[in-house]
Each structure stands twice: as structure tokens, then as C-alpha cells.
Tab-separated table of C-alpha atoms in Angstrom:
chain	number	residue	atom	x	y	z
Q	1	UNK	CA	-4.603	15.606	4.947
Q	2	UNK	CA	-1.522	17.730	5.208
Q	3	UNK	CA	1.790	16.972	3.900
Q	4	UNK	CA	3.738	15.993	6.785
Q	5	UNK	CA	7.738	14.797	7.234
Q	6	UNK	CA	6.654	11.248	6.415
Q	7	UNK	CA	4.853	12.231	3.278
Q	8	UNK	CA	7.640	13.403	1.644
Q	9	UNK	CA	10.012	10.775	3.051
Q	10	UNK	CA	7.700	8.021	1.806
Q	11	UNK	CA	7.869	9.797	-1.631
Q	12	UNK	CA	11.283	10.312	-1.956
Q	13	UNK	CA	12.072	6.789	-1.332
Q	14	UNK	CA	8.835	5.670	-3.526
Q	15	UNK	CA	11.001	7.868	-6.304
Q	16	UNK	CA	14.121	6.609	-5.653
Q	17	UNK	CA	13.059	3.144	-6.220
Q	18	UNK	CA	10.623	4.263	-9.764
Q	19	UNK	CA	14.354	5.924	-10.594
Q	20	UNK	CA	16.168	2.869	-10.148
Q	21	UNK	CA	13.328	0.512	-12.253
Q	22	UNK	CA	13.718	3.682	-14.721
Q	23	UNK	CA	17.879	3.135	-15.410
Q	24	UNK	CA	17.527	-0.525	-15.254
Q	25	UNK	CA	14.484	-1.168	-17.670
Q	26	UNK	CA	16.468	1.689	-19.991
Q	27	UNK	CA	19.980	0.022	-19.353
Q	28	UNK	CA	18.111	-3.547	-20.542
Q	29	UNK	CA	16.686	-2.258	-23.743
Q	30	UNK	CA	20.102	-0.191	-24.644
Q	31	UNK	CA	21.667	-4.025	-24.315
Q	32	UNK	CA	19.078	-5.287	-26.502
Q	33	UNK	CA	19.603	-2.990	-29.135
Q	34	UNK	CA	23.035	-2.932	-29.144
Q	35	UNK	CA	23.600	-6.712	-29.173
Q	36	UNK	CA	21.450	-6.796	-32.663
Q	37	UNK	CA	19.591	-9.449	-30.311
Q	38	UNK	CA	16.052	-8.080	-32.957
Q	39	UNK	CA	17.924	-9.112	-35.698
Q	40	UNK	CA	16.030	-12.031	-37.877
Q	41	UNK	CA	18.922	-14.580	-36.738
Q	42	UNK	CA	17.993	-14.326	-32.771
Q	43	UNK	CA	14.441	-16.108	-31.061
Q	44	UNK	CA	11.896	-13.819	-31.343
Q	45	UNK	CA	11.295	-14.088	-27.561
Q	46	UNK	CA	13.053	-10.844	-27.275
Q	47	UNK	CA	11.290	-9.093	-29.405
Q	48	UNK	CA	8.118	-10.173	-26.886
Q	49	UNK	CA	10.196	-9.359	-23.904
Q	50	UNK	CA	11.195	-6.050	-24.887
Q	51	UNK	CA	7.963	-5.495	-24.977
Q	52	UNK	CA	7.287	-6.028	-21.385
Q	53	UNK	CA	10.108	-3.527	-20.559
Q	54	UNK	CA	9.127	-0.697	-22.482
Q	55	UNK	CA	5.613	-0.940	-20.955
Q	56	UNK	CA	7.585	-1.521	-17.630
Q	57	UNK	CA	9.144	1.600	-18.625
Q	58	UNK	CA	6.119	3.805	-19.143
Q	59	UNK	CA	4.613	2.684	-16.134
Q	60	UNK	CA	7.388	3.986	-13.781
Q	61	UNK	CA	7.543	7.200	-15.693
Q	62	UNK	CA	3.483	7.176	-14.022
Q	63	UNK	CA	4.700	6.900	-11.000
Q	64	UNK	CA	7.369	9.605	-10.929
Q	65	UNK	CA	5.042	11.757	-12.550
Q	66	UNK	CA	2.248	11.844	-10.661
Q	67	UNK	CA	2.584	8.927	-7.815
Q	68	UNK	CA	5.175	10.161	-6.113
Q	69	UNK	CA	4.469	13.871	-6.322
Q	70	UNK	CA	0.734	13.186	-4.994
Q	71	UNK	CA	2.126	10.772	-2.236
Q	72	UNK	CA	4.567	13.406	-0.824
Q	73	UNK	CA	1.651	16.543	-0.861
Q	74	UNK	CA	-0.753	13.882	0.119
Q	75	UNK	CA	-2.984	15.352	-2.414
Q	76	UNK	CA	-4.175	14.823	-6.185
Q	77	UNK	CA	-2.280	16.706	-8.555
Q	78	UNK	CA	-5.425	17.527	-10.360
Q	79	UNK	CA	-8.637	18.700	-8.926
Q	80	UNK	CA	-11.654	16.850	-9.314
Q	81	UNK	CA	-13.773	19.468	-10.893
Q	82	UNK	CA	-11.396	19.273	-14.205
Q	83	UNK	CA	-13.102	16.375	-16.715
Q	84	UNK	CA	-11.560	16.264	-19.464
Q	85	UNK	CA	-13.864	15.038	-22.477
Q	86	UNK	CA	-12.379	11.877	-23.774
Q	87	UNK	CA	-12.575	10.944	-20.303
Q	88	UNK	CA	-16.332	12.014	-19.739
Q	89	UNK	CA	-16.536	9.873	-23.289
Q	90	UNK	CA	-14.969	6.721	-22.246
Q	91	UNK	CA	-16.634	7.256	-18.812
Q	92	UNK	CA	-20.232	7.419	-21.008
Q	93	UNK	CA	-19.300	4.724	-23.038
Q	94	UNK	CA	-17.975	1.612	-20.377
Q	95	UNK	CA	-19.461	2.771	-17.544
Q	96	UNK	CA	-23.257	3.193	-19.174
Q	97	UNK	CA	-24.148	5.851	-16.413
């Protein structure tokens, strides 16, 4: 399917959001840091929380890098023809073709 006007509007605003989670989820863990809140004195509940946001964190950078460039060419970024061989690997070894 061809890109069309609501392609790229749709990933824009898809971007704009993944931007926003980006700054917040960074602005949280520059907080943490910064308030010594890993330190041995604090509950290590955010030690376990901070985990959530850094893995938060990498997810949206998956989405600005390849959801929301695919969503607005309304293509995949890759062609299917390219297998990489860890893939073909892990494909061979959980998938028992």
C-alpha cells in the first residue's frame, strides 16, 4: 500500500507520543539517580521499578526506530529476503521447522 497523507500523519503523532514516553521515562530515572533513592538506606522497590522504566525506555526507542518510520511509508523497513543468521538460528531452534 502506498504512503498516503494519513500515513504519515498517523506516524507523526504515533512519534510524538513514543517522544513524550521517551523524556518522561528519561526525566524519571535522572530523578532517581539524583535523589541517591539506590542508595542501601532507601526500599529496594526502586531499584525493581527502575527497572521497568529502562525497559520502558528501550521499548519506545523500538518504536521510533522502526514503528513509526514503517507506519508512515506503510512499508517494512527491511525486506523480507534479508535473514539474518541468529535469526534463522533461533527460528531453527524454537520454532522446530
Amino acid at each position: 500500500m502506498p504512503a498516503s497523507a494519513v500515513s504519515y500523519v498517523v506516524g507523526s503523532v504515533f512519534g510524538l507520543i513514543a517522544i513524550t514516553a521517551l523524556v518522561l521515562n528519561i526525566t524519571v530515572l535522572v530523578a532517581m539517580i539524583r535523589g541517591g533513592l539506590f542508595s542501601k538506606k532507601h526500599s529496594p522497590v526502586y531499584i525493581l521499578s527502575s527497572q521497568t522504566v529502562i525497559v520502558d525506555t528501550l521499548l519506545v526507542l523500538c518504536h521510533l526506530g522502526y514503528q513509526c518510520p514503517s507506519s508512515m511509508f506503510q512499508s517494512f523497513l527491511f525486506p523480507a529476503s534479508v535473514q539474518p543468521t541468529i535469526l534463522t538460528a533461533l527460528n531453527a531452534i524454537f520454532i522446530h521447522r
